Short mmCIF file of C-alpha atoms in Angstrom, two decimals:
data_model
loop_
_atom_site.label_atom_id
_atom_site.label_comp_id
_atom_site.label_asym_id
_atom_site.label_seq_id
_atom_site.Cartn_x
_atom_site.Cartn_y
_atom_site.Cartn_z
CA UNK A 1 3.78 -23.69 -62.36
CA UNK A 2 4.92 -21.69 -59.33
CA UNK A 3 6.93 -23.03 -56.40
CA UNK A 4 4.88 -24.62 -53.66
CA UNK A 5 4.53 -22.65 -50.42
CA UNK A 6 6.64 -23.92 -47.55
CA UNK A 7 4.36 -22.52 -44.84
CA UNK A 8 0.81 -23.51 -44.03
CA UNK A 9 -0.47 -20.05 -44.92
CA UNK A 10 -0.23 -18.09 -48.11
CA UNK A 11 -1.80 -14.74 -48.96
CA UNK A 12 -4.40 -14.78 -51.70
CA UNK A 13 -2.45 -12.12 -53.63
CA UNK A 14 0.33 -14.68 -54.21
CA UNK A 15 -1.75 -16.34 -56.92
CA UNK A 16 -4.89 -18.41 -57.21
CA UNK A 17 -3.57 -21.26 -59.33
CA UNK A 18 -4.93 -24.68 -58.46
CA UNK A 19 -2.62 -26.96 -56.54
CA UNK A 20 -1.95 -30.23 -58.40
CA UNK A 21 -2.93 -33.36 -56.54
CA UNK A 22 -1.05 -36.48 -57.52
CA UNK A 23 -2.68 -39.16 -55.41
CA UNK A 24 -5.04 -39.55 -52.48
CA UNK A 25 -2.00 -39.93 -50.22
CA UNK A 26 -0.28 -36.86 -51.60
CA UNK A 27 2.44 -35.46 -49.39
CA UNK A 28 1.31 -31.92 -50.23
CA UNK A 29 -1.85 -30.35 -48.75
CA UNK A 30 -4.64 -30.72 -51.31
CA UNK A 31 -7.52 -28.62 -50.02
CA UNK A 32 -7.67 -24.89 -50.48
CA UNK A 33 -9.16 -23.05 -47.50
CA UNK A 34 -10.40 -19.50 -47.99
CA UNK A 35 -11.09 -17.44 -44.91
CA UNK A 36 -13.43 -14.50 -45.45
CA UNK A 37 -13.60 -11.91 -42.70
CA UNK A 38 -14.09 -8.20 -42.11
CA UNK A 39 -11.42 -5.84 -40.84
CA UNK A 40 -11.86 -2.30 -39.59
CA UNK A 41 -14.74 -0.51 -37.98
CA UNK A 42 -17.84 1.39 -39.13
CA UNK A 43 -17.54 2.82 -42.66
CA UNK A 44 -13.95 1.61 -42.95
CA UNK A 45 -14.93 -2.06 -42.70
CA UNK A 46 -13.34 -4.03 -45.51
CA UNK A 47 -13.89 -7.63 -46.52
CA UNK A 48 -10.61 -9.50 -46.60
CA UNK A 49 -9.65 -13.04 -47.38
CA UNK A 50 -6.73 -15.26 -46.60
CA UNK A 51 -5.83 -18.58 -48.15
CA UNK A 52 -4.50 -21.77 -46.59
CA UNK A 53 -3.66 -25.18 -47.97
CA UNK A 54 -4.47 -28.15 -45.73
CA UNK A 55 -4.83 -31.91 -45.97
CA UNK A 56 -8.35 -33.02 -46.95
CA UNK A 57 -8.15 -36.23 -44.92
CA UNK A 58 -7.21 -34.40 -41.73
CA UNK A 59 -9.90 -31.73 -42.22
CA UNK A 60 -12.54 -34.32 -43.08
CA UNK A 61 -11.79 -36.26 -39.93
CA UNK A 62 -12.28 -33.10 -37.84
CA UNK A 63 -15.28 -31.47 -39.52
CA UNK A 64 -18.54 -32.95 -40.76
CA UNK A 65 -19.08 -29.92 -43.00
CA UNK A 66 -15.73 -30.42 -44.73
CA UNK A 67 -16.32 -34.19 -44.94
CA UNK A 68 -19.70 -33.65 -46.62
CA UNK A 69 -18.14 -31.19 -49.09
CA UNK A 70 -15.43 -33.70 -49.98
CA UNK A 71 -17.92 -36.54 -50.37
CA UNK A 72 -20.39 -34.60 -52.49
CA UNK A 73 -20.71 -35.18 -56.22
CA UNK A 74 -18.60 -32.13 -56.95
CA UNK A 75 -15.79 -33.33 -54.63
CA UNK A 76 -15.17 -29.75 -53.55
CA UNK A 77 -11.50 -28.99 -52.90
CA UNK A 78 -12.08 -25.35 -51.98
CA UNK A 79 -13.66 -24.69 -48.60
CA UNK A 80 -14.73 -21.24 -47.42
CA UNK A 81 -14.98 -20.30 -43.75
CA UNK A 82 -16.37 -17.05 -42.36
CA UNK A 83 -13.78 -16.56 -39.59
CA UNK A 84 -10.74 -14.43 -38.83
CA UNK A 85 -7.31 -15.94 -39.36
CA UNK A 86 -6.50 -15.58 -35.68
CA UNK A 87 -9.49 -17.70 -34.62
CA UNK A 88 -8.82 -20.23 -37.41
CA UNK A 89 -5.16 -20.62 -36.40
CA UNK A 90 -6.10 -20.97 -32.73
CA UNK A 91 -8.83 -23.53 -33.51
CA UNK A 92 -6.54 -25.66 -35.71
CA UNK A 93 -3.72 -25.41 -33.21
CA UNK A 94 -5.88 -26.97 -30.53
CA UNK A 95 -6.89 -29.81 -32.86
CA UNK A 96 -3.38 -30.50 -34.15
CA UNK A 97 -1.33 -30.09 -30.97
CA UNK A 98 -2.27 -32.05 -27.81
CA UNK A 99 0.04 -29.86 -25.71
CA UNK A 100 -1.77 -26.72 -26.79
CA UNK A 101 -5.11 -28.42 -26.17
CA UNK A 102 -4.06 -29.22 -22.56
CA UNK A 103 -3.27 -25.55 -21.91
CA UNK A 104 -6.45 -24.17 -23.49
CA UNK A 105 -8.11 -21.48 -21.35
CA UNK A 106 -11.78 -20.59 -20.89
CA UNK A 107 -11.28 -17.31 -22.82
CA UNK A 108 -9.81 -19.29 -25.73
CA UNK A 109 -12.84 -21.60 -25.60
CA UNK A 110 -15.06 -18.52 -25.92
CA UNK A 111 -13.07 -17.50 -29.04
CA UNK A 112 -13.16 -20.85 -30.90
CA UNK A 113 -16.36 -22.62 -29.83
CA UNK A 114 -18.55 -20.68 -32.32
CA UNK A 115 -16.28 -21.75 -35.20
CA UNK A 116 -16.24 -25.35 -34.04
CA UNK A 117 -20.03 -25.37 -33.76
CA UNK A 118 -20.77 -23.64 -37.08
CA UNK A 119 -18.57 -26.00 -39.08
CA UNK A 120 -19.26 -29.12 -36.97
CA UNK A 121 -15.77 -29.76 -35.65
CA UNK A 122 -16.91 -32.49 -33.24
CA UNK A 123 -13.58 -33.11 -31.56
CA UNK A 124 -13.14 -29.35 -31.08
CA UNK A 125 -16.55 -29.13 -29.39
CA UNK A 126 -15.66 -32.02 -27.10
CA UNK A 127 -12.40 -30.31 -26.21
CA UNK A 128 -14.24 -27.04 -25.39
CA UNK A 129 -16.73 -28.94 -23.24
CA UNK A 130 -13.89 -30.66 -21.39
CA UNK A 131 -12.05 -27.38 -20.73
CA UNK A 132 -15.18 -25.64 -19.47
CA UNK A 133 -15.93 -28.49 -17.03
CA UNK A 134 -12.31 -28.66 -15.82
CA UNK A 135 -12.00 -24.91 -15.25
CA UNK A 136 -15.57 -24.19 -14.06
CA UNK A 137 -15.02 -24.19 -10.30
CA UNK A 138 -12.03 -21.84 -10.65
CA UNK A 139 -14.15 -19.16 -12.30
CA UNK A 140 -15.98 -16.25 -10.73
CA UNK A 141 -19.78 -16.01 -10.76
CA UNK A 142 -19.90 -13.81 -13.91
CA UNK A 143 -17.69 -16.21 -15.87
CA UNK A 144 -19.70 -19.18 -14.63
CA UNK A 145 -22.82 -17.53 -16.08
CA UNK A 146 -20.97 -17.01 -19.41
CA UNK A 147 -20.03 -20.69 -19.37
CA UNK A 148 -23.70 -21.60 -18.80
CA UNK A 149 -24.79 -19.46 -21.77
CA UNK A 150 -22.03 -20.72 -24.10
CA UNK A 151 -22.56 -24.34 -23.09
CA UNK A 152 -26.30 -24.08 -23.73
CA UNK A 153 -25.93 -22.17 -27.00
CA UNK A 154 -23.39 -24.60 -28.49
CA UNK A 155 -24.83 -27.81 -27.00
CA UNK A 156 -21.85 -28.65 -24.77
CA UNK A 157 -23.60 -31.26 -22.66
CA UNK A 158 -21.25 -31.68 -19.70
CA UNK A 159 -20.58 -27.95 -19.36
CA UNK A 160 -24.30 -27.23 -19.51
CA UNK A 161 -25.14 -29.82 -16.84
CA UNK A 162 -22.45 -28.56 -14.51
CA UNK A 163 -23.29 -24.91 -14.93
CA UNK A 164 -27.03 -25.53 -14.45
CA UNK A 165 -26.33 -27.43 -11.22
CA UNK A 166 -24.12 -24.59 -10.01
CA UNK A 167 -26.73 -21.95 -10.88
CA UNK A 168 -29.42 -23.92 -9.09
CA UNK A 169 -27.23 -24.14 -6.00
CA UNK A 170 -26.52 -20.42 -6.13
CA UNK A 171 -30.20 -19.57 -6.54
CA UNK A 172 -31.08 -21.89 -3.66
CA UNK A 173 -28.44 -20.22 -1.50
CA UNK A 174 -29.70 -16.77 -2.47
CA UNK A 175 -33.30 -17.72 -1.66
CA UNK A 176 -32.23 -19.08 1.72
CA UNK A 177 -30.37 -15.85 2.46
CA UNK A 178 -33.43 -13.88 1.42
CA UNK A 179 -35.70 -15.99 3.68
CA UNK A 180 -33.27 -15.60 6.55
CA UNK A 181 -33.16 -11.82 6.10
CA UNK A 182 -36.97 -11.57 5.91
CA UNK A 183 -37.37 -13.57 9.12
CA UNK A 184 -34.78 -11.45 10.84
CA UNK A 185 -36.55 -8.26 9.81
CA UNK A 186 -39.86 -9.65 11.11
CA UNK A 187 -38.26 -10.42 14.49
CA UNK A 188 -36.94 -6.87 14.73
CA UNK A 189 -40.44 -5.36 14.30
#
């Protein structure tokens, strides 16, 4: 048996042996995570994979997909995600570290929200919704429209409500400006 990795990550070339699990409260991570992603462009696109070891209890509390896999009859201890390592690390960092979560930006929300939604990371989706609402008024019009699209696509309720209200106000203001201009033109004739 090889030595256990000291870091959270480990390249798949290092060996695919199964990690022994002593008890349910094992001090070693017991779930193998395989990230599958593509690297390169055009014809040079290659499928790559990276391996992580994480705690099943922690992952199950964050993700309904992982929880269902662990509670199935097969009691799956290998979970595959279709995501880049950068997005995966960023997404887990926000779930694990409250300080990082408090400093999350709108651009980072745009990076991780798809992952959170696809794999049903409920607390991650709530965090994204909170960040979008908190930062919404600071954004320019283009970014506010992006927030509206993202909030609608990923069912972020508070972000969607806020962005729809803002869009309605902007459309109302634009229509009033248009009416004012039309009346002004008519007066000039």
